CSV table of C-alpha atoms in Angstrom, one decimal:
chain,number,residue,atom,x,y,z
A,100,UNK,CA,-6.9,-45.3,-1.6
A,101,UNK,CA,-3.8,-43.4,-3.5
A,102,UNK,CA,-4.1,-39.6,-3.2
A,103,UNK,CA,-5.7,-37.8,-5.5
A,104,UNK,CA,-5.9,-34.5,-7.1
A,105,UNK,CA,-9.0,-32.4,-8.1
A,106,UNK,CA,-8.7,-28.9,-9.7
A,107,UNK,CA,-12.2,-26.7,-10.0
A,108,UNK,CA,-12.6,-23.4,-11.4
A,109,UNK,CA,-15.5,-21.2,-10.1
A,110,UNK,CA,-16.7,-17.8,-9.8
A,111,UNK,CA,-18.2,-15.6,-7.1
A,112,UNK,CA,-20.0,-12.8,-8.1
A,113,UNK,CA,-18.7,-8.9,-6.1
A,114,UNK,CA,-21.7,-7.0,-4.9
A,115,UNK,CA,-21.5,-3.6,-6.8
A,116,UNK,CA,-18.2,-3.2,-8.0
A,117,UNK,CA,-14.5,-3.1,-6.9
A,118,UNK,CA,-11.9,-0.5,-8.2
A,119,UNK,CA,-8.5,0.4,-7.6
A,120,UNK,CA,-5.8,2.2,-9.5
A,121,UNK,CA,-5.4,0.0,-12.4
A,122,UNK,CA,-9.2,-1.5,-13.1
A,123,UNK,CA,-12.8,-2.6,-11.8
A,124,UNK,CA,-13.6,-6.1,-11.3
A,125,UNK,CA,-17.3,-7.3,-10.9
A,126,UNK,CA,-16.7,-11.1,-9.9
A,127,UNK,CA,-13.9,-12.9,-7.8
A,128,UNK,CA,-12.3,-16.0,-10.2
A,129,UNK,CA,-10.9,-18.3,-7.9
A,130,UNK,CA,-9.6,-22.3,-8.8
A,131,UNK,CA,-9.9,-24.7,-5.3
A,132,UNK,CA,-7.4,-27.2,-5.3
A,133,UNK,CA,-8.7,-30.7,-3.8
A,134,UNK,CA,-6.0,-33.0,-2.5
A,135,UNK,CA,-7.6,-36.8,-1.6
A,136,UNK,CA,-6.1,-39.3,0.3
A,137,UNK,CA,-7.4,-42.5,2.0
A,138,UNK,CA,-11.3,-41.3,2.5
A,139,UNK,CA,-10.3,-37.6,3.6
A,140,UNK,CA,-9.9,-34.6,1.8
A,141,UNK,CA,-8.0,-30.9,2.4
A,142,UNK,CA,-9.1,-28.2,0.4
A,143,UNK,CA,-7.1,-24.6,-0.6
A,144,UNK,CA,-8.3,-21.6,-2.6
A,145,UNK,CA,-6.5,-19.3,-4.9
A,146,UNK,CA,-6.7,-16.1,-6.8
A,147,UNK,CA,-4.9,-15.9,-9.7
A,148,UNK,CA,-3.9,-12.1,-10.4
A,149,UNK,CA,-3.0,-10.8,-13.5
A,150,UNK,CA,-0.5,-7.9,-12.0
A,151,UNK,CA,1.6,-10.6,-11.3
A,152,UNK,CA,1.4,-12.6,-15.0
A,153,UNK,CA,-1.2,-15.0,-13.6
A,154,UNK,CA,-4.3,-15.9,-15.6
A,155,UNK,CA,-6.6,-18.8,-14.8
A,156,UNK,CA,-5.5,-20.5,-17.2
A,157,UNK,CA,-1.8,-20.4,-16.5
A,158,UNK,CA,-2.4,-21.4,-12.6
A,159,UNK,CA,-4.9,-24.1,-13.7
A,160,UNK,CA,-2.3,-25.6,-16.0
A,161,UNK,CA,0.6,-25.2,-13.3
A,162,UNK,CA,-1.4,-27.4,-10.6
A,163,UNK,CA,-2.2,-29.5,-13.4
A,164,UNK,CA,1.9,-30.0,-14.3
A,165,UNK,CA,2.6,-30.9,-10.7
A,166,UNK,CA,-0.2,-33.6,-10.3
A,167,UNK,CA,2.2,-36.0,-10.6
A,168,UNK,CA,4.2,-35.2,-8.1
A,169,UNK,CA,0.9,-34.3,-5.6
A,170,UNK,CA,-0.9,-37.7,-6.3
A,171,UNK,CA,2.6,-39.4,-6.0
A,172,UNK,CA,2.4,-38.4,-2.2
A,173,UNK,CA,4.5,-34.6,-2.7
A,174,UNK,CA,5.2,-33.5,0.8
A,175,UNK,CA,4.8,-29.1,1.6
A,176,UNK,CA,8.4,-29.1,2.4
A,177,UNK,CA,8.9,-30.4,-0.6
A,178,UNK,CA,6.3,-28.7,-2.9
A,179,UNK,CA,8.0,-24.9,-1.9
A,180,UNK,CA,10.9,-26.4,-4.5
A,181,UNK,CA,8.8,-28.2,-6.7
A,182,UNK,CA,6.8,-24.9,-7.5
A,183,UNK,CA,7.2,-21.4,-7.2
A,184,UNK,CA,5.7,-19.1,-5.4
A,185,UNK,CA,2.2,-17.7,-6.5
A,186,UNK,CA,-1.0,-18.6,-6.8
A,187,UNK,CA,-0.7,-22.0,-7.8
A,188,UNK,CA,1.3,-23.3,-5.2
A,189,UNK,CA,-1.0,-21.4,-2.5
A,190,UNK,CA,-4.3,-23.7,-3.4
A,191,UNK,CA,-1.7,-27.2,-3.4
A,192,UNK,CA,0.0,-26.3,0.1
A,193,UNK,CA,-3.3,-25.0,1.9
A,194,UNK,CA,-4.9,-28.1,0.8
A,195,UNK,CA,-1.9,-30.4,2.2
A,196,UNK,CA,-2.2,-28.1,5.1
A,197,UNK,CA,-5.9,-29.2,5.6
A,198,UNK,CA,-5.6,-32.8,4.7
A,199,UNK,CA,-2.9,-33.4,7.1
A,200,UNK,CA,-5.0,-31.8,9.5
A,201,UNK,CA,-7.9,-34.3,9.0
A,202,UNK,CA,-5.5,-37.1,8.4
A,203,UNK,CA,-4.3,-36.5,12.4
A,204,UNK,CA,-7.3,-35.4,13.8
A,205,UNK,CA,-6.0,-32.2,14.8
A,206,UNK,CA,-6.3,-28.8,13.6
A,207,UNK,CA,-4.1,-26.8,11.6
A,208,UNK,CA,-4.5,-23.9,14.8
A,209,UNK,CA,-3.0,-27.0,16.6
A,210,UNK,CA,0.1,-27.5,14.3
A,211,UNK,CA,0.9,-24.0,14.5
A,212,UNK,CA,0.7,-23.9,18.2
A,213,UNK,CA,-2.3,-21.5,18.7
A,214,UNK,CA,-4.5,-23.1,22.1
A,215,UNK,CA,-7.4,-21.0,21.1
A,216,UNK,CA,-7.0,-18.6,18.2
A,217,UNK,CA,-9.6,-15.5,18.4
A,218,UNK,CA,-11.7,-13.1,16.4
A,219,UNK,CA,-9.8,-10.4,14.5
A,220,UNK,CA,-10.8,-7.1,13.5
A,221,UNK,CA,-10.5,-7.0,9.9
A,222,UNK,CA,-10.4,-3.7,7.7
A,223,UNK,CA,-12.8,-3.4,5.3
A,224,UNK,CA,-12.2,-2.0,2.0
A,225,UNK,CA,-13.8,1.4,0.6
A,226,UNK,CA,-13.1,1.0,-3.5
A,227,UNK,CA,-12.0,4.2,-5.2
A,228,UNK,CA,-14.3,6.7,-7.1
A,229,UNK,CA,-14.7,10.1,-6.9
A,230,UNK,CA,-14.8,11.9,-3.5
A,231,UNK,CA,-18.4,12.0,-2.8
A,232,UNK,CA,-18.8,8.4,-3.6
A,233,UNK,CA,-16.0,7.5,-1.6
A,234,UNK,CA,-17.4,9.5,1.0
A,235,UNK,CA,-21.1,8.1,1.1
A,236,UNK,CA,-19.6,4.6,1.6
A,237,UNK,CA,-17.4,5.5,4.1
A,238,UNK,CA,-20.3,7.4,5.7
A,239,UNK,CA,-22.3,3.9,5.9
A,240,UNK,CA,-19.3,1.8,7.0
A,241,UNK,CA,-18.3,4.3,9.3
A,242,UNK,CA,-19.0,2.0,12.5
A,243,UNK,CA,-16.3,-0.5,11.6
A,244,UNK,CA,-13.4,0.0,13.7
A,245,UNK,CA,-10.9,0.3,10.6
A,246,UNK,CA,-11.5,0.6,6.7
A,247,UNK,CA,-9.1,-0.1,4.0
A,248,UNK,CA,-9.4,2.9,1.2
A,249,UNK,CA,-8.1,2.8,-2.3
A,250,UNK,CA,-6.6,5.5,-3.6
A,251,UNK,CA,-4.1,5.5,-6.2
A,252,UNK,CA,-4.5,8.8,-8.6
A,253,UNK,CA,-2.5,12.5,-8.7
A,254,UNK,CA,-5.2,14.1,-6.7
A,255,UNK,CA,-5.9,12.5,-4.1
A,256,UNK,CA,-6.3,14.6,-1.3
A,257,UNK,CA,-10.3,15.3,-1.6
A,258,UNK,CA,-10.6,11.8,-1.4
A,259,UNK,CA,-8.7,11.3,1.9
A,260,UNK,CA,-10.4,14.1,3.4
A,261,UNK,CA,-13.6,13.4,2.2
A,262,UNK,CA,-13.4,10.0,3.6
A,263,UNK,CA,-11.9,11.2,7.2
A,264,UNK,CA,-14.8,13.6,7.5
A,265,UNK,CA,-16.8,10.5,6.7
A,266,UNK,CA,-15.9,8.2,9.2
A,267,UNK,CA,-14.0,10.6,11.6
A,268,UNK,CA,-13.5,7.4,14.2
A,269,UNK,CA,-12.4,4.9,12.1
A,270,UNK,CA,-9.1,4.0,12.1
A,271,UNK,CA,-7.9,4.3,8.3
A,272,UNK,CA,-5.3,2.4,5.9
A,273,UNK,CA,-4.7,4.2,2.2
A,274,UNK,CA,-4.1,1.9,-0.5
A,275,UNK,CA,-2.6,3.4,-3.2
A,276,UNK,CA,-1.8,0.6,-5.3
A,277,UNK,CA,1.2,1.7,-7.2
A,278,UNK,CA,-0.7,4.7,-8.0
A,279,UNK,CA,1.0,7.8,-6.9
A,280,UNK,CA,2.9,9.8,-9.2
A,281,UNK,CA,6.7,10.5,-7.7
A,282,UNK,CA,5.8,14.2,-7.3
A,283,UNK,CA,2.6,13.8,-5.0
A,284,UNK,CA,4.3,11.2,-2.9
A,285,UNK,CA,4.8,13.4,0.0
A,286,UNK,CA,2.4,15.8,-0.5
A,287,UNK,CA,0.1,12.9,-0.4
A,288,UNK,CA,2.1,11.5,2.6
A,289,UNK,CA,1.5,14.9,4.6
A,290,UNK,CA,-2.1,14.8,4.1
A,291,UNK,CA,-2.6,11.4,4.9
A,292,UNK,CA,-0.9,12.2,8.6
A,293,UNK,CA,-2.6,14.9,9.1
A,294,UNK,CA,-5.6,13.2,8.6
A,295,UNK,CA,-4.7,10.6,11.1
A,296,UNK,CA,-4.4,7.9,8.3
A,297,UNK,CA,-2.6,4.7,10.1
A,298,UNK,CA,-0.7,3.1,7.0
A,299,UNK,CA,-0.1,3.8,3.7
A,300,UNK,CA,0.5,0.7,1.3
A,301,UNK,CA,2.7,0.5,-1.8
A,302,UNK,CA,2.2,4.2,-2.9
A,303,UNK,CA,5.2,4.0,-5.8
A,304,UNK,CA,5.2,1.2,-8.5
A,305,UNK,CA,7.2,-2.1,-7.4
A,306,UNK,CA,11.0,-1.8,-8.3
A,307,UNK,CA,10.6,2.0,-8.8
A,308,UNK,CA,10.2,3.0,-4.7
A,309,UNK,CA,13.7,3.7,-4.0
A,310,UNK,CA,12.4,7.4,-3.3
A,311,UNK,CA,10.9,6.0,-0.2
A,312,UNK,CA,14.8,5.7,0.8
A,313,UNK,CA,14.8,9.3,0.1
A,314,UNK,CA,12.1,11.5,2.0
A,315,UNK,CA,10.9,11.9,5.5
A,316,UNK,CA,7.9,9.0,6.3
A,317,UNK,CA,5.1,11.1,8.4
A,318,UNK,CA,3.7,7.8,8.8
A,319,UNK,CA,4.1,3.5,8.0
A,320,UNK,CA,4.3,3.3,4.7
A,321,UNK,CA,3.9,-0.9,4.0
A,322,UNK,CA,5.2,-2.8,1.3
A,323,UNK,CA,2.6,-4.8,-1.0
A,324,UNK,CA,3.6,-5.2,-4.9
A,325,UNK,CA,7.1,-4.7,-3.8
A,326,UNK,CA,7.5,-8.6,-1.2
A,327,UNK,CA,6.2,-11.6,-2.7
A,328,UNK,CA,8.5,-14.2,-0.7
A,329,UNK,CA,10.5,-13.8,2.4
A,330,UNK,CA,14.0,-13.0,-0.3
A,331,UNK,CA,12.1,-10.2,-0.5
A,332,UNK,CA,12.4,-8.3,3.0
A,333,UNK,CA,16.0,-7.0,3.5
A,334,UNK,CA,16.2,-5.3,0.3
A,335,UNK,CA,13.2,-3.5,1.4
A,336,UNK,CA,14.2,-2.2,5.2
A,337,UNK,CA,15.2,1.4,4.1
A,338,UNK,CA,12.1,1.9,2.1
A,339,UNK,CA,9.4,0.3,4.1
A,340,UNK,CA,7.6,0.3,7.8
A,341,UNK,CA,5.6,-2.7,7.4
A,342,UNK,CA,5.0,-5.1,4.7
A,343,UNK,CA,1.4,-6.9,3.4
A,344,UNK,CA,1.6,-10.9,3.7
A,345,UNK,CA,-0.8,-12.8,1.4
A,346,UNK,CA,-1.1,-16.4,0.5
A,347,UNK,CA,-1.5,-15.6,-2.7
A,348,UNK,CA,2.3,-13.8,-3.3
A,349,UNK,CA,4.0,-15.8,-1.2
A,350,UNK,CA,2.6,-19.2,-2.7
A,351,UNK,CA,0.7,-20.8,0.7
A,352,UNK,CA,0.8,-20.6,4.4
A,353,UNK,CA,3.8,-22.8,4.4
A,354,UNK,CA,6.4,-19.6,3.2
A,355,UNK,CA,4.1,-17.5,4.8
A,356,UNK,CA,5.2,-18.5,8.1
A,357,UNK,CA,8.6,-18.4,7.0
A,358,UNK,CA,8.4,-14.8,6.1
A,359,UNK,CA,6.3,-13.9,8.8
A,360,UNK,CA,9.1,-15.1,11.3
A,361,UNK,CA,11.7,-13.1,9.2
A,362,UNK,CA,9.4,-9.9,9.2
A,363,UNK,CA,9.5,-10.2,12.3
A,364,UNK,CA,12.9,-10.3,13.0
A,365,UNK,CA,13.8,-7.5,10.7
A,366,UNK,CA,11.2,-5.6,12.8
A,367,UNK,CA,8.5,-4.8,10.0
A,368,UNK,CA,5.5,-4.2,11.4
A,369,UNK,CA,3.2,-7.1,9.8
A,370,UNK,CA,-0.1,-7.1,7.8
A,371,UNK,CA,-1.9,-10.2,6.6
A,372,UNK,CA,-4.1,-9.4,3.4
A,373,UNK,CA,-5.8,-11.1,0.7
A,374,UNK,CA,-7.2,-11.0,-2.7
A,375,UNK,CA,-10.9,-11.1,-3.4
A,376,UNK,CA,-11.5,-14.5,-2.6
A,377,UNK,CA,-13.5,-16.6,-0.7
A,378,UNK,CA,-14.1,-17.4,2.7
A,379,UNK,CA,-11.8,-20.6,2.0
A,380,UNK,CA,-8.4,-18.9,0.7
A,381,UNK,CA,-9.2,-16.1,4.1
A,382,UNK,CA,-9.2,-19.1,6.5
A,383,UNK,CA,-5.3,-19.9,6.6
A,384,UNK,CA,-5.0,-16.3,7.0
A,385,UNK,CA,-7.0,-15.7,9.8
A,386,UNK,CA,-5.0,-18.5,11.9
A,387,UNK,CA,-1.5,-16.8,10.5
A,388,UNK,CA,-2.9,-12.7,11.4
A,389,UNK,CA,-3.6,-14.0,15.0
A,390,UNK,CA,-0.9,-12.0,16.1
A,391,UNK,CA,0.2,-9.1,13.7
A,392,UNK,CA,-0.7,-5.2,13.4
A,393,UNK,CA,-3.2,-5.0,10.2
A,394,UNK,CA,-5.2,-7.6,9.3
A,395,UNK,CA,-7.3,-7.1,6.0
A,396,UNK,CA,-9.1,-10.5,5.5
A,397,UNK,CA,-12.5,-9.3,4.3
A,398,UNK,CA,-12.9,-10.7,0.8
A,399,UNK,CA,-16.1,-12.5,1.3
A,400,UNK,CA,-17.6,-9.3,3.0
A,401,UNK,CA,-17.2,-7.9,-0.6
A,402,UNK,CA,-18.8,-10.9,-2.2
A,403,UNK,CA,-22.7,-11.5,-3.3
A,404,UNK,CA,-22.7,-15.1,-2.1
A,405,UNK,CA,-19.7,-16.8,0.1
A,406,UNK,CA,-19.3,-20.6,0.0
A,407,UNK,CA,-21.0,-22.7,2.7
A,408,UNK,CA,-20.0,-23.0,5.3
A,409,UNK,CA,-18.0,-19.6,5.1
A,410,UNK,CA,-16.4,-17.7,8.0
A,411,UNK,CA,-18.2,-15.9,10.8
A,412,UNK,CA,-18.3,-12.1,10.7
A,413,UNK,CA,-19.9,-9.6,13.1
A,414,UNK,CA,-19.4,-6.1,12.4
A,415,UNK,CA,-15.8,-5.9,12.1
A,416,UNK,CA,-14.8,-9.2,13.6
A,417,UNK,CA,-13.6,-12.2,11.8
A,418,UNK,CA,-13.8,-15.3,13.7
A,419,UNK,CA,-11.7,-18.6,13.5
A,420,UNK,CA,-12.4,-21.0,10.5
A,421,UNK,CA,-14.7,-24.4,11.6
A,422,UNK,CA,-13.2,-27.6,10.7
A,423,UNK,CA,-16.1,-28.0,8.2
A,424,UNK,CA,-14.8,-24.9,6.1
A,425,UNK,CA,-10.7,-25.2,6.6
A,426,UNK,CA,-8.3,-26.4,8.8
């Protein structure tokens, strides 16, 4: 049979809500890409994200455009020319990813080498509000071993400290989100060390962080808006520690690894993160995070319902995806 491809749109409703600096979103919009070949089928997952001019519609017609080329047998070494990076090209290459998988009868843990890839501990994310609120989930979460908080606002040291006192064993990641005015940005910094925060991503907006060239780093300050695609990384090695992988940015697993490698050499410290998706678009991530500092993979833990089969948490573990979901 000639290959064939399927795009599906479909929503996953958030239990409660989840805020950060720039807006509240009650329900994860995600479009899975279905790429058919000969009996088998690979499946990716992708969250289009408005920050970064992407709409469902616009990624749904940019799959669409490239059918040709996908049901004409496109390759992933070619498909990182024939598209750019974003969402789009994300659900295309983790679906060739997954058919060529099931096409060999190997695994895509296999193709990247990994003998027997483990359970993570994933952060889990604490949405911003005011202090007390912030607090009282933090106070219900604080078991997990490490919880992601968003901040993002000029006053935002009641919430850091009201989530530390909180959870006073957890390890902590601050997520500003492009949120911090310039003239907080080290008071902020200061309070967040002394609280024993471990990471502090994108505090400045993209393009306008060059002060983070400027001013003494109490602690890792990581790179999110700012690195899509591994051109990204050398412009960024004065102003950043670490920088924040997704599929999504960097438009699949395929560049991922590329800019993972070139992280690496450039000595960033690495987190692998996500959008809120499902357990499908977390799956390539988990196989890519097997070995780097942060990893922040718990989209489905912020969902009502999860697609079956989804991943396997426990607490603050992430396990491996089954052949059945991914891979």
């Amino acid at each position: 049979m000639p290959r064939s491809l399927e795009i599906q749109t479909d929503s996953f409703p958030i239990a409660g809500t989840f805020t950060i600096s720039r807006g509240t979103k009650t329900s994860a919009e995600v479009i899975l890409c279905t790429v058919s070949e000969n009996g088998v089928s690979g499946r990716g997952e992708c969250v289009p994200y408005r920050r970064y001019g992407e709409t469902m519609e616009s990624v749904g017609a940019q799959i669409e455009a490239a059918r040709p080329l996908i049901e004409a047998g496109l390759s992933r070494a070619d498909l990182q020319q024939a598209m750019p990076p974003g969402a789009a090209r994300n659900a295309v290459d983790c679906a060739l990813w997954d058919l060529e998988a099931k096409q060999s009868g190997t695994s895509v843990a296999a193709m990247l080498g990994l003998t027997a890839p483990h359970s993570l501990t994933t952060a889990y994310t604490i949405s911003l509000g005011e202090p007390e609120v912030m607090a009282e989930h933090a106070r219900a979460n604080a078991a997990r071993a490490l919880l992601k908080v968003k901040v993002g606002t000029g006053d935002d040291e009641s919430r850091i400290r009201a989530v530390r006192a909180a959870a006073p064993n957890a390890a902590i990641i601050l997520d500003a989100n492009e949120g911090w005015p310039e003239d907080r940005l080290a008071h902020h910094l200061r309070v967040a060390a002394e609280c024993g925060v471990a990471l502090v991503e994108q505090p400045l907006p993209a393009g306008k962080d060059e002060l983070l060239a400027e001013i003494d780093r109490p602690i890792l300050v990581c790179a999110d808006e700012s690195v899509h695609h591994t051109g990204d990384l050398a412009s960024l090695r004065d102003r950043y520690d670490a920088i924040n992988i997704k599929l999504d940015k960097t438009g699949g697993l395929t560049e991922a690894l590329a800019m993972k490698r070139e992280a690496e050499r450039l000595e960033f410290q690495i987190m692998l993160g996500c959008m809120v998706g499902t357990s499908l678009a977390m799956a390539p991530a988990v196989l890519l995070a097997q070995d780097v500092a942060f990893v922040d993979l718990d989209g489905p833990l912020l969902l009502a319902r999860d697609r079956e089969p989804g991943l396997r948490y426990a607490g603050s573990l992430v396990f491996p995806p089954e052949p059945a979901l991914w891979g």
